[in-house]
Amino acid sequence: MPFGFSLLTLTQSRGSPGRDVCARAVGAACCLLAAIATATLAFDDWRARSQQSGEVLAAARHSGNDQYWLRLAALWPGDDRRALEAALADNPRNSDAWIKLAIAQEAATAKQQASAAFAQAALVDRQFLPAWSRANFAFRSADLPLLWSEGARAVTLAFDDLRPLLDLAERAGAEPETILDRWGDEHTPGGARLRRAYLDVLIGGRRWDDALLVARRLLNHPGSGEERTEDQRRLFALVDFQIDAGRSEQAWEVWQGLTGLAALPLSNGDLGHAPSGHGFDWRTRPSPAIVFRWRPGAAEFNFSGQQEDESLLLEQPVVLNAAPRSYHFSSKIRTPGNDDSAQASSAFVWSLEWPQHRPLVLQSGVSTTIRTPPSGTRQIPAHLRLLYRRPVGAAPFVGRLSLGPVELTPADPDIEATGG
Amino acid sequence: MMSIGVNNGLDWRFRGQAWLAVAMALYLSVGGVLLDAAAPVIGTAAANGSFRVDSMTVKGNATLFEGVTIETGAVTSAMQLASGARMTLGAGSKGRIFGDHLVLERGQGQMDKLSSFRVEARGLTIQPETGNASGRVELSGANRVQVAAVTGSFRVLNSTGLLVAKLPEGASLAFEPQGVPTLTRISGRLEIKAGHYLLTDETTRVTTEVVGKDVSKNVGQRVEIRGAMDPAAAPASDASQLVREQNLRLLAQAGPAPAAAGSSSSGAGTAGASSGSGAGAGAGAGTGAGAGAGTAAAGTAAGTAAAGGGLLGLGVGTVAVIGGVAAAATVGGLAASGSFSSSTPVSR
């Protein structure tokens, strides 16, 4: 209840008529003053919303509202500094005004004043915007130490997109390693977010070598909980992108770091877990005519008989050592419920496909030794594929195919691993 | 609190502008050198909120680099360039910014203190004719560009660099590039200078040399001329192009007010008789009255139809077509609107 009304109510219960009149007069005067003050404030606010600088100026001068001065500064492009200074005279803790003043000073080549204003903004407001603004100023002033320090503060305080900060650092000529050291360190608050954001930027830019650097950091310093899941999602995506880009060796490094699997060419050969469809794990090719189902230790395919004469059932990218290395390959295939299991099994073949050489066709269910072809590189990226091929003259296969563990192991005694 | 008077404040403005122009030149020559050579900085952008720079969300302010794309959301964004030019992108706008020009892709932009800076929009180039000019450009509809000269004058060129309009201070015009070959259509008083027949279009203020068999007998008359531009011919020195007349129509002697802020040239083409080549333009400038019965030759008709079809909403009676660009004075256009919408908070 307004003060004036309270006073009126109070005086109504008192005795002396003279005092009553006096108190009522005081109360009425207070009400009037309050109404005038309210109307004045409202009028100032209305004037401050005007597009006319004179109106805004009058409102700002009358009210001493720093926001009105800011508004005035916006209406006086290129000549906004004095309005901003007036805003700061009214409210020295207005970081927005400090930042705007700093930008205006900088545009007027008053670098010292600009620097001081940016510093003041950071002093009165320990949030992201002053730090980000000062980092930008540092960049424009070629002040790299300030860029690193303010950037680190911005990384710590940022809740949104970190890419602009990374962009700034890269435009300043910083190498990815340096950026990671300065801002993406595991001890820096927000460093994990920055590493993640940086990996996104690098994947988006198809900068695979730099992405690998960040991936190594993420692998060496995994987050926990949701952060870890986020990291893994990105890293799996990176493995896929690298494989697609023909960088199997680098992809394999990330894959090993992610999965911790033994350094064998084949992942999930025992079909111990459901094919993820990512990286060096099994990938299936969904088809209405062939229904895939995984159960621990086996992959099952149900054929309707409507499938294509040649259908890809399962595949996995692999990395093999170049010649003169050899590998043992074996797989277990069954066609339960089929009268002539051997004949039915002949419809399923493995194909090892590698660049610049003819695919190697391997009969399913038969143990084979593979010799890798000569190659100019230390390692050969390849794809191991399980195919259905309808034999000439045979009816389309109908029924179930059960695939047991698949093995692809080094045959040479000196080979223990690929990818290393 | 600082004491600032209104008049005093306006004085600053003018003093400040000159001072800032010098300061920005220094900034460019001294401060700019300090910047990383690999990352050419052209200025800064600021907003009372977030905006996007090259698809990255930026809060508050950002350093501008050559060729970055700025996209505003709910709030306007002001850009201060090292050249001294200052631009404000309206809410929901998008543009690519360079050191010497802005390519406006969506929304609206206000330019201040332009001297050698230009704006490109939908194939048109808007450039200040005088130093220190301020103007507004707004994209609307699928093909329209509205231009308002707030202070100083502007020239508007088509995609081939041909002058299609001049905007004096306070003028506002809407343009629609036609996309298909279109006959030139200009209106104004026919004059003769040094043996050349010249017509300064009332809408666009572009002076054109006109040749044709009906021209000589209508000197001093207010006419509307339709014809084909001859890009190979050299026009008279006062003209920017030469048009070969195909149809000439007399207009009422009292012409409309020239394109100006908030004005509409609605009086154009209210009377007159078609004469000359027999290729009467079918559109009849919207006022009918039997002018230009639809006996147009196929080419003329096609051109006119294309022009008319693309001019919806521009106010057909007021339209000029020059260099394949239709232009019309706008009513209550950008100049009249006074300002951009902004969600700048003013209360605390």
PDB file of N, CA, C and O in Angstrom, chain A residues 45 49 51 57 61 64 66-68 71 76-79 81-82 99-100 103 106-109 129 132-133 136 139-140 142 161 163-164 171-172, chain B residues 1 4-6 9 12-13 19-20 23-24 26-27 34-36 39 41 44 48 55-61 63 65 86 339 346-348:
ATOM      1  N   ASP A  45      10.473   7.091 -19.491  1.00  0.00           N
ATOM      2  CA  ASP A  45      10.608   5.805 -20.171  1.00  0.00           C
ATOM      3  C   ASP A  45      10.023   5.878 -21.573  1.00  0.00           C
ATOM      4  O   ASP A  45      10.592   5.344 -22.528  1.00  0.00           O
ATOM      5  N   ARG A  49      12.146   5.665 -25.318  1.00  0.00           N
ATOM      6  CA  ARG A  49      11.883   4.692 -26.388  1.00  0.00           C
ATOM      7  C   ARG A  49      11.740   5.372 -27.745  1.00  0.00           C
ATOM      8  O   ARG A  49      11.550   4.713 -28.756  1.00  0.00           O
ATOM      9  N   GLN A  51      12.658   7.425 -31.193  1.00  0.00           N
ATOM     10  CA  GLN A  51      13.753   7.360 -32.156  1.00  0.00           C
ATOM     11  C   GLN A  51      14.454   8.706 -32.259  1.00  0.00           C
ATOM     12  O   GLN A  51      15.458   8.834 -32.956  1.00  0.00           O
ATOM     13  N   LEU A  57      17.720  11.980 -25.074  1.00  0.00           N
ATOM     14  CA  LEU A  57      18.675  12.772 -24.308  1.00  0.00           C
ATOM     15  C   LEU A  57      17.986  13.430 -23.113  1.00  0.00           C
ATOM     16  O   LEU A  57      18.494  13.410 -21.988  1.00  0.00           O
ATOM     17  N   ARG A  61      18.930  12.708 -19.300  1.00  0.00           N
ATOM     18  CA  ARG A  61      19.386  13.787 -18.416  1.00  0.00           C
ATOM     19  C   ARG A  61      18.489  13.904 -17.192  1.00  0.00           C
ATOM     20  O   ARG A  61      18.955  14.134 -16.085  1.00  0.00           O
ATOM     21  N   GLY A  64      18.701  10.138 -15.145  1.00  0.00           N
ATOM     22  CA  GLY A  64      19.982   9.570 -14.726  1.00  0.00           C
ATOM     23  C   GLY A  64      20.012   8.062 -14.894  1.00  0.00           C
ATOM     24  O   GLY A  64      20.747   7.356 -14.218  1.00  0.00           O
ATOM     25  N   ASP A  66      21.178   4.951 -16.709  1.00  0.00           N
ATOM     26  CA  ASP A  66      22.299   4.637 -17.614  1.00  0.00           C
ATOM     27  C   ASP A  66      21.831   3.925 -18.879  1.00  0.00           C
ATOM     28  O   ASP A  66      22.449   4.036 -19.937  1.00  0.00           O
ATOM     29  N   GLN A  67      20.713   3.200 -18.758  1.00  0.00           N
ATOM     30  CA  GLN A  67      20.210   2.507 -19.951  1.00  0.00           C
ATOM     31  C   GLN A  67      19.724   3.511 -21.002  1.00  0.00           C
ATOM     32  O   GLN A  67      19.802   3.258 -22.216  1.00  0.00           O
ATOM     33  N   TYR A  68      19.231   4.648 -20.569  1.00  0.00           N
ATOM     34  CA  TYR A  68      18.790   5.670 -21.528  1.00  0.00           C
ATOM     35  C   TYR A  68      20.006   6.246 -22.258  1.00  0.00           C
ATOM     36  O   TYR A  68      19.941   6.543 -23.451  1.00  0.00           O
ATOM     37  N   ARG A  71      20.952   3.899 -24.831  1.00  0.00           N
ATOM     38  CA  ARG A  71      20.016   4.023 -25.951  1.00  0.00           C
ATOM     39  C   ARG A  71      20.414   5.227 -26.827  1.00  0.00           C
ATOM     40  O   ARG A  71      20.403   5.160 -28.044  1.00  0.00           O
ATOM     41  N   TRP A  76      23.288   7.735 -31.795  1.00  0.00           N
ATOM     42  CA  TRP A  76      24.329   8.637 -32.287  1.00  0.00           C
ATOM     43  C   TRP A  76      25.496   7.818 -32.807  1.00  0.00           C
ATOM     44  O   TRP A  76      26.558   7.758 -32.180  1.00  0.00           O
ATOM     45  N   PRO A  77      25.301   7.142 -33.886  1.00  0.00           N
ATOM     46  CA  PRO A  77      26.383   6.294 -34.372  1.00  0.00           C
ATOM     47  C   PRO A  77      27.626   7.114 -34.673  1.00  0.00           C
ATOM     48  O   PRO A  77      27.553   8.172 -35.267  1.00  0.00           O
ATOM     49  N   GLY A  78      28.724   6.602 -34.250  1.00  0.00           N
ATOM     50  CA  GLY A  78      29.980   7.281 -34.525  1.00  0.00           C
ATOM     51  C   GLY A  78      30.263   8.423 -33.576  1.00  0.00           C
ATOM     52  O   GLY A  78      31.348   8.989 -33.588  1.00  0.00           O
ATOM     53  N   ASP A  79      29.305   8.753 -32.772  1.00  0.00           N
ATOM     54  CA  ASP A  79      29.519   9.865 -31.844  1.00  0.00           C
ATOM     55  C   ASP A  79      28.897   9.488 -30.506  1.00  0.00           C
ATOM     56  O   ASP A  79      28.188  10.258 -29.877  1.00  0.00           O
ATOM     57  N   ARG A  81      30.518   8.182 -27.774  1.00  0.00           N
ATOM     58  CA  ARG A  81      31.371   8.032 -26.602  1.00  0.00           C
ATOM     59  C   ARG A  81      30.914   8.867 -25.411  1.00  0.00           C
ATOM     60  O   ARG A  81      30.975   8.423 -24.283  1.00  0.00           O
ATOM     61  N   ARG A  82      30.457  10.077 -25.696  1.00  0.00           N
ATOM     62  CA  ARG A  82      30.081  10.937 -24.564  1.00  0.00           C
ATOM     63  C   ARG A  82      28.804  10.434 -23.907  1.00  0.00           C
ATOM     64  O   ARG A  82      28.640  10.545 -22.692  1.00  0.00           O
ATOM     65  N   ILE A  99      32.139  -1.863 -22.310  1.00  0.00           N
ATOM     66  CA  ILE A  99      32.537  -2.569 -23.536  1.00  0.00           C
ATOM     67  C   ILE A  99      32.251  -1.698 -24.763  1.00  0.00           C
ATOM     68  O   ILE A  99      33.095  -1.561 -25.661  1.00  0.00           O
ATOM     69  N   LYS A 100      31.073  -1.095 -24.759  1.00  0.00           N
ATOM     70  CA  LYS A 100      30.725  -0.251 -25.912  1.00  0.00           C
ATOM     71  C   LYS A 100      31.651   0.960 -25.996  1.00  0.00           C
ATOM     72  O   LYS A 100      32.049   1.379 -27.088  1.00  0.00           O
ATOM     73  N   ILE A 103      34.944  -0.199 -27.420  1.00  0.00           N
ATOM     74  CA  ILE A 103      34.894  -0.395 -28.875  1.00  0.00           C
ATOM     75  C   ILE A 103      34.915   0.956 -29.592  1.00  0.00           C
ATOM     76  O   ILE A 103      35.598   1.127 -30.608  1.00  0.00           O
ATOM     77  N   GLU A 106      38.384   2.343 -29.378  1.00  0.00           N
ATOM     78  CA  GLU A 106      39.279   1.619 -30.286  1.00  0.00           C
ATOM     79  C   GLU A 106      39.079   2.100 -31.721  1.00  0.00           C
ATOM     80  O   GLU A 106      40.046   2.293 -32.463  1.00  0.00           O
ATOM     81  N   ALA A 107      37.817   2.294 -32.090  1.00  0.00           N
ATOM     82  CA  ALA A 107      37.535   2.786 -33.444  1.00  0.00           C
ATOM     83  C   ALA A 107      38.117   4.168 -33.661  1.00  0.00           C
ATOM     84  O   ALA A 107      38.439   4.548 -34.786  1.00  0.00           O
ATOM     85  N   ALA A 108      38.257   4.904 -32.564  1.00  0.00           N
ATOM     86  CA  ALA A 108      38.823   6.251 -32.666  1.00  0.00           C
ATOM     87  C   ALA A 108      40.334   6.233 -32.409  1.00  0.00           C
ATOM     88  O   ALA A 108      40.915   7.279 -32.114  1.00  0.00           O
ATOM     89  N   THR A 109      40.913   5.043 -32.499  1.00  0.00           N
ATOM     90  CA  THR A 109      42.357   4.800 -32.314  1.00  0.00           C
ATOM     91  C   THR A 109      42.873   5.212 -30.936  1.00  0.00           C
ATOM     92  O   THR A 109      44.068   5.364 -30.754  1.00  0.00           O
ATOM     93  N   LEU A 129      30.992 -12.219 -21.343  1.00  0.00           N
ATOM     94  CA  LEU A 129      31.040 -11.166 -22.361  1.00  0.00           C
ATOM     95  C   LEU A 129      32.267 -10.239 -22.243  1.00  0.00           C
ATOM     96  O   LEU A 129      32.943  -9.992 -23.256  1.00  0.00           O
ATOM     97  N   TRP A 132      35.300 -12.278 -23.419  1.00  0.00           N
ATOM     98  CA  TRP A 132      35.248 -12.494 -24.865  1.00  0.00           C
ATOM     99  C   TRP A 132      35.588 -11.197 -25.610  1.00  0.00           C
ATOM    100  O   TRP A 132      36.361 -11.202 -26.575  1.00  0.00           O
ATOM    101  N   SER A 133      35.027 -10.087 -25.142  1.00  0.00           N
ATOM    102  CA  SER A 133      35.268  -8.798 -25.802  1.00  0.00           C
ATOM    103  C   SER A 133      36.737  -8.418 -25.700  1.00  0.00           C
ATOM    104  O   SER A 133      37.343  -7.931 -26.664  1.00  0.00           O
ATOM    105  N   ASN A 136      38.874 -10.436 -28.020  1.00  0.00           N
ATOM    106  CA  ASN A 136      38.789  -9.883 -29.381  1.00  0.00           C
ATOM    107  C   ASN A 136      39.679  -8.655 -29.529  1.00  0.00           C
ATOM    108  O   ASN A 136      40.372  -8.491 -30.537  1.00  0.00           O
ATOM    109  N   PHE A 139      43.171  -9.701 -29.807  1.00  0.00           N
ATOM    110  CA  PHE A 139      43.458 -10.176 -31.173  1.00  0.00           C
ATOM    111  C   PHE A 139      43.709  -8.997 -32.103  1.00  0.00           C
ATOM    112  O   PHE A 139      44.679  -8.982 -32.861  1.00  0.00           O
ATOM    113  N   ARG A 140      42.810  -8.029 -32.038  1.00  0.00           N
ATOM    114  CA  ARG A 140      42.954  -6.876 -32.943  1.00  0.00           C
ATOM    115  C   ARG A 140      44.194  -6.059 -32.626  1.00  0.00           C
ATOM    116  O   ARG A 140      44.727  -5.369 -33.489  1.00  0.00           O
ATOM    117  N   ALA A 142      46.932  -7.486 -31.649  1.00  0.00           N
ATOM    118  CA  ALA A 142      48.064  -8.418 -31.791  1.00  0.00           C
ATOM    119  C   ALA A 142      48.747  -8.657 -30.446  1.00  0.00           C
ATOM    120  O   ALA A 142      49.961  -8.841 -30.378  1.00  0.00           O
ATOM    121  N   ASP A 161      28.399 -21.338 -27.655  1.00  0.00           N
ATOM    122  CA  ASP A 161      29.264 -21.741 -28.750  1.00  0.00           C
ATOM    123  C   ASP A 161      30.720 -21.299 -28.505  1.00  0.00           C
ATOM    124  O   ASP A 161      30.998 -20.106 -28.369  1.00  0.00           O
ATOM    125  N   ARG A 163      33.093 -22.018 -30.700  1.00  0.00           N
ATOM    126  CA  ARG A 163      33.753 -21.952 -32.007  1.00  0.00           C
ATOM    127  C   ARG A 163      34.295 -20.567 -32.352  1.00  0.00           C
ATOM    128  O   ARG A 163      35.386 -20.467 -32.920  1.00  0.00           O
ATOM    129  N   PRO A 164      33.556 -19.474 -32.020  1.00  0.00           N
ATOM    130  CA  PRO A 164      34.123 -18.163 -32.354  1.00  0.00           C
ATOM    131  C   PRO A 164      35.474 -17.909 -31.688  1.00  0.00           C
ATOM    132  O   PRO A 164      36.363 -17.299 -32.275  1.00  0.00           O
ATOM    133  N   ARG A 171      42.804 -17.751 -36.327  1.00  0.00           N
ATOM    134  CA  ARG A 171      43.119 -16.589 -37.173  1.00  0.00           C
ATOM    135  C   ARG A 171      44.347 -15.855 -36.655  1.00  0.00           C
ATOM    136  O   ARG A 171      45.012 -15.156 -37.414  1.00  0.00           O
ATOM    137  N   ALA A 172      44.609 -16.012 -35.367  1.00  0.00           N
ATOM    138  CA  ALA A 172      45.817 -15.406 -34.809  1.00  0.00           C
ATOM    139  C   ALA A 172      47.049 -16.227 -35.167  1.00  0.00           C
ATOM    140  O   ALA A 172      48.164 -15.864 -34.808  1.00  0.00           O
TER     141      ALA A 172
ATOM    142  N   MET B   1      26.360  14.161 -12.969  1.00  0.00           N
ATOM    143  CA  MET B   1      25.943  13.777 -14.332  1.00  0.00           C
ATOM    144  C   MET B   1      26.401  14.840 -15.332  1.00  0.00           C
ATOM    145  O   MET B   1      26.387  16.017 -15.042  1.00  0.00           O
ATOM    146  N   ILE B   4      24.493  17.782 -21.099  1.00  0.00           N
ATOM    147  CA  ILE B   4      24.556  17.733 -22.558  1.00  0.00           C
ATOM    148  C   ILE B   4      23.279  18.318 -23.128  1.00  0.00           C
ATOM    149  O   ILE B   4      22.192  17.839 -22.836  1.00  0.00           O
ATOM    150  N   GLY B   5      23.406  19.335 -23.916  1.00  0.00           N
ATOM    151  CA  GLY B   5      22.227  19.914 -24.549  1.00  0.00           C
ATOM    152  C   GLY B   5      21.972  19.273 -25.889  1.00  0.00           C
ATOM    153  O   GLY B   5      22.875  18.699 -26.482  1.00  0.00           O
ATOM    154  N   VAL B   6      20.752  19.385 -26.360  1.00  0.00           N
ATOM    155  CA  VAL B   6      20.409  18.768 -27.644  1.00  0.00           C
ATOM    156  C   VAL B   6      21.228  19.372 -28.775  1.00  0.00           C
ATOM    157  O   VAL B   6      21.855  18.670 -29.560  1.00  0.00           O
ATOM    158  N   GLY B   9      24.624  18.451 -28.563  1.00  0.00           N
ATOM    159  CA  GLY B   9      24.799  17.068 -28.980  1.00  0.00           C
ATOM    160  C   GLY B   9      24.857  16.943 -30.483  1.00  0.00           C
ATOM    161  O   GLY B   9      25.661  16.187 -31.030  1.00  0.00           O
ATOM    162  N   TRP B  12      28.187  17.899 -31.759  1.00  0.00           N
ATOM    163  CA  TRP B  12      29.181  16.830 -31.643  1.00  0.00           C
ATOM    164  C   TRP B  12      29.129  15.935 -32.836  1.00  0.00           C
ATOM    165  O   TRP B  12      30.109  15.417 -33.284  1.00  0.00           O
ATOM    166  N   ARG B  13      27.875  15.709 -33.207  1.00  0.00           N
ATOM    167  CA  ARG B  13      27.667  14.738 -34.266  1.00  0.00           C
ATOM    168  C   ARG B  13      28.459  15.115 -35.501  1.00  0.00           C
ATOM    169  O   ARG B  13      29.162  14.303 -36.085  1.00  0.00           O
ATOM    170  N   TRP B  19      35.937  14.177 -37.303  1.00  0.00           N
ATOM    171  CA  TRP B  19      37.039  13.727 -36.480  1.00  0.00           C
ATOM    172  C   TRP B  19      37.213  12.213 -36.590  1.00  0.00           C
ATOM    173  O   TRP B  19      38.308  11.688 -36.715  1.00  0.00           O
ATOM    174  N   LEU B  20      36.073  11.538 -36.570  1.00  0.00           N
ATOM    175  CA  LEU B  20      36.144  10.080 -36.611  1.00  0.00           C
ATOM    176  C   LEU B  20      36.656   9.577 -37.957  1.00  0.00           C
ATOM    177  O   LEU B  20      37.364   8.578 -38.030  1.00  0.00           O
ATOM    178  N   ALA B  23      40.181   9.735 -37.686  1.00  0.00           N
ATOM    179  CA  ALA B  23      40.637   8.740 -36.727  1.00  0.00           C
ATOM    180  C   ALA B  23      40.610   7.340 -37.315  1.00  0.00           C
ATOM    181  O   ALA B  23      41.531   6.548 -37.124  1.00  0.00           O
ATOM    182  N   MET B  24      39.545   7.053 -38.057  1.00  0.00           N
ATOM    183  CA  MET B  24      39.440   5.710 -38.638  1.00  0.00           C
ATOM    184  C   MET B  24      40.503   5.472 -39.694  1.00  0.00           C
ATOM    185  O   MET B  24      41.004   4.371 -39.833  1.00  0.00           O
ATOM    186  N   LEU B  26      43.432   6.718 -39.559  1.00  0.00           N
ATOM    187  CA  LEU B  26      44.640   6.426 -38.783  1.00  0.00           C
ATOM    188  C   LEU B  26      44.602   4.990 -38.262  1.00  0.00           C
ATOM    189  O   LEU B  26      45.586   4.270 -38.285  1.00  0.00           O
ATOM    190  N   TYR B  27      43.421   4.616 -37.802  1.00  0.00           N
ATOM    191  CA  TYR B  27      43.242   3.263 -37.264  1.00  0.00           C
ATOM    192  C   TYR B  27      43.622   2.221 -38.325  1.00  0.00           C
ATOM    193  O   TYR B  27      44.300   1.253 -38.065  1.00  0.00           O
ATOM    194  N   LEU B  34      49.068  -3.716 -37.178  1.00  0.00           N
ATOM    195  CA  LEU B  34      49.414  -4.597 -36.064  1.00  0.00           C
ATOM    196  C   LEU B  34      48.670  -5.926 -36.136  1.00  0.00           C
ATOM    197  O   LEU B  34      49.039  -6.887 -35.499  1.00  0.00           O
ATOM    198  N   LEU B  35      47.610  -5.933 -36.892  1.00  0.00           N
ATOM    199  CA  LEU B  35      46.801  -7.140 -36.946  1.00  0.00           C
ATOM    200  C   LEU B  35      47.497  -8.228 -37.745  1.00  0.00           C
ATOM    201  O   LEU B  35      48.358  -7.967 -38.567  1.00  0.00           O
ATOM    202  N   ASP B  36      47.106  -9.415 -37.441  1.00  0.00           N
ATOM    203  CA  ASP B  36      47.685 -10.549 -38.134  1.00  0.00           C
ATOM    204  C   ASP B  36      47.433 -10.449 -39.633  1.00  0.00           C
ATOM    205  O   ASP B  36      46.311 -10.272 -40.070  1.00  0.00           O
ATOM    206  N   ALA B  39      44.838 -12.703 -41.222  1.00  0.00           N
ATOM    207  CA  ALA B  39      43.433 -12.526 -40.878  1.00  0.00           C
ATOM    208  C   ALA B  39      43.062 -11.061 -41.021  1.00  0.00           C
ATOM    209  O   ALA B  39      43.144 -10.312 -40.062  1.00  0.00           O
ATOM    210  N   VAL B  41      41.398  -7.937 -40.682  1.00  0.00           N
ATOM    211  CA  VAL B  41      40.297  -7.425 -39.869  1.00  0.00           C
ATOM    212  C   VAL B  41      39.718  -6.205 -40.565  1.00  0.00           C
ATOM    213  O   VAL B  41      40.458  -5.332 -41.014  1.00  0.00           O
ATOM    214  N   THR B  44      34.467  -4.141 -36.428  1.00  0.00           N
ATOM    215  CA  THR B  44      33.823  -4.875 -35.339  1.00  0.00           C
ATOM    216  C   THR B  44      32.308  -4.853 -35.538  1.00  0.00           C
ATOM    217  O   THR B  44      31.769  -3.966 -36.193  1.00  0.00           O
ATOM    218  N   ASN B  48      23.034  -5.990 -28.971  1.00  0.00           N
ATOM    219  CA  ASN B  48      22.549  -6.181 -27.602  1.00  0.00           C
ATOM    220  C   ASN B  48      21.993  -7.594 -27.474  1.00  0.00           C
ATOM    221  O   ASN B  48      20.828  -7.788 -27.176  1.00  0.00           O
ATOM    222  N   SER B  55      27.941 -18.584 -39.387  1.00  0.00           N
ATOM    223  CA  SER B  55      27.171 -19.675 -38.771  1.00  0.00           C
ATOM    224  C   SER B  55      27.568 -19.973 -37.334  1.00  0.00           C
ATOM    225  O   SER B  55      27.109 -20.964 -36.769  1.00  0.00           O
ATOM    226  N   MET B  56      28.427 -19.149 -36.750  1.00  0.00           N
ATOM    227  CA  MET B  56      28.779 -19.351 -35.346  1.00  0.00           C
ATOM    228  C   MET B  56      28.032 -18.308 -34.504  1.00  0.00           C
ATOM    229  O   MET B  56      27.998 -17.131 -34.867  1.00  0.00           O
ATOM    230  N   THR B  57      27.474 -18.752 -33.413  1.00  0.00           N
ATOM    231  CA  THR B  57      26.743 -17.813 -32.564  1.00  0.00           C
ATOM    232  C   THR B  57      27.725 -17.011 -31.720  1.00  0.00           C
ATOM    233  O   THR B  57      28.580 -17.572 -31.039  1.00  0.00           O
ATOM    234  N   VAL B  58      27.583 -15.719 -31.823  1.00  0.00           N
ATOM    235  CA  VAL B  58      28.490 -14.815 -31.120  1.00  0.00           C
ATOM    236  C   VAL B  58      27.667 -13.954 -30.174  1.00  0.00           C
ATOM    237  O   VAL B  58      26.581 -13.504 -30.514  1.00  0.00           O
ATOM    238  N   LYS B  59      28.221 -13.729 -29.007  1.00  0.00           N
ATOM    239  CA  LYS B  59      27.497 -12.940 -28.012  1.00  0.00           C
ATOM    240  C   LYS B  59      28.091 -11.540 -27.922  1.00  0.00           C
ATOM    241  O   LYS B  59      29.306 -11.396 -27.792  1.00  0.00           O
ATOM    242  N   GLY B  60      27.258 -10.542 -27.999  1.00  0.00           N
ATOM    243  CA  GLY B  60      27.687  -9.166 -27.724  1.00  0.00           C
ATOM    244  C   GLY B  60      28.423  -8.474 -28.845  1.00  0.00           C
ATOM    245  O   GLY B  60      27.930  -7.530 -29.438  1.00  0.00           O
ATOM    246  N   ASN B  61      29.623  -8.937 -29.127  1.00  0.00           N
ATOM    247  CA  ASN B  61      30.417  -8.278 -30.164  1.00  0.00           C
ATOM    248  C   ASN B  61      31.412  -9.250 -30.766  1.00  0.00           C
ATOM    249  O   ASN B  61      31.680 -10.302 -30.190  1.00  0.00           O
ATOM    250  N   THR B  63      34.899  -9.553 -33.784  1.00  0.00           N
ATOM    251  CA  THR B  63      35.817  -8.965 -34.751  1.00  0.00           C
ATOM    252  C   THR B  63      35.337  -9.366 -36.146  1.00  0.00           C
ATOM    253  O   THR B  63      34.985 -10.526 -36.370  1.00  0.00           O
ATOM    254  N   PHE B  65      35.960 -10.022 -40.086  1.00  0.00           N
ATOM    255  CA  PHE B  65      36.991 -10.341 -41.068  1.00  0.00           C
ATOM    256  C   PHE B  65      36.403 -10.210 -42.462  1.00  0.00           C
ATOM    257  O   PHE B  65      35.195 -10.321 -42.649  1.00  0.00           O
ATOM    258  N   ARG B  86      29.704   2.739 -41.237  1.00  0.00           N
ATOM    259  CA  ARG B  86      28.999   2.074 -40.143  1.00  0.00           C
ATOM    260  C   ARG B  86      27.704   1.511 -40.691  1.00  0.00           C
ATOM    261  O   ARG B  86      26.997   2.184 -41.431  1.00  0.00           O
ATOM    262  N   SER B 339      13.115   4.353 -38.599  1.00  0.00           N
ATOM    263  CA  SER B 339      14.145   3.566 -37.930  1.00  0.00           C
ATOM    264  C   SER B 339      13.863   2.094 -38.068  1.00  0.00           C
ATOM    265  O   SER B 339      12.831   1.673 -38.545  1.00  0.00           O
ATOM    266  N   VAL B 346      15.411  -0.312 -22.746  1.00  0.00           N
ATOM    267  CA  VAL B 346      15.721   1.043 -22.343  1.00  0.00           C
ATOM    268  C   VAL B 346      15.446   1.280 -20.856  1.00  0.00           C
ATOM    269  O   VAL B 346      15.719   2.341 -20.343  1.00  0.00           O
ATOM    270  N   SER B 347      14.899   0.324 -20.206  1.00  0.00           N
ATOM    271  CA  SER B 347      14.665   0.502 -18.778  1.00  0.00           C
ATOM    272  C   SER B 347      15.561  -0.434 -18.004  1.00  0.00           C
ATOM    273  O   SER B 347      15.941  -1.476 -18.481  1.00  0.00           O
ATOM    274  N   ARG B 348      15.849  -0.050 -16.832  1.00  0.00           N
ATOM    275  CA  ARG B 348      16.606  -0.996 -16.013  1.00  0.00           C
ATOM    276  C   ARG B 348      15.744  -1.417 -14.839  1.00  0.00           C
ATOM    277  O   ARG B 348      14.742  -0.815 -14.539  1.00  0.00           O
TER     278      ARG B 348
END
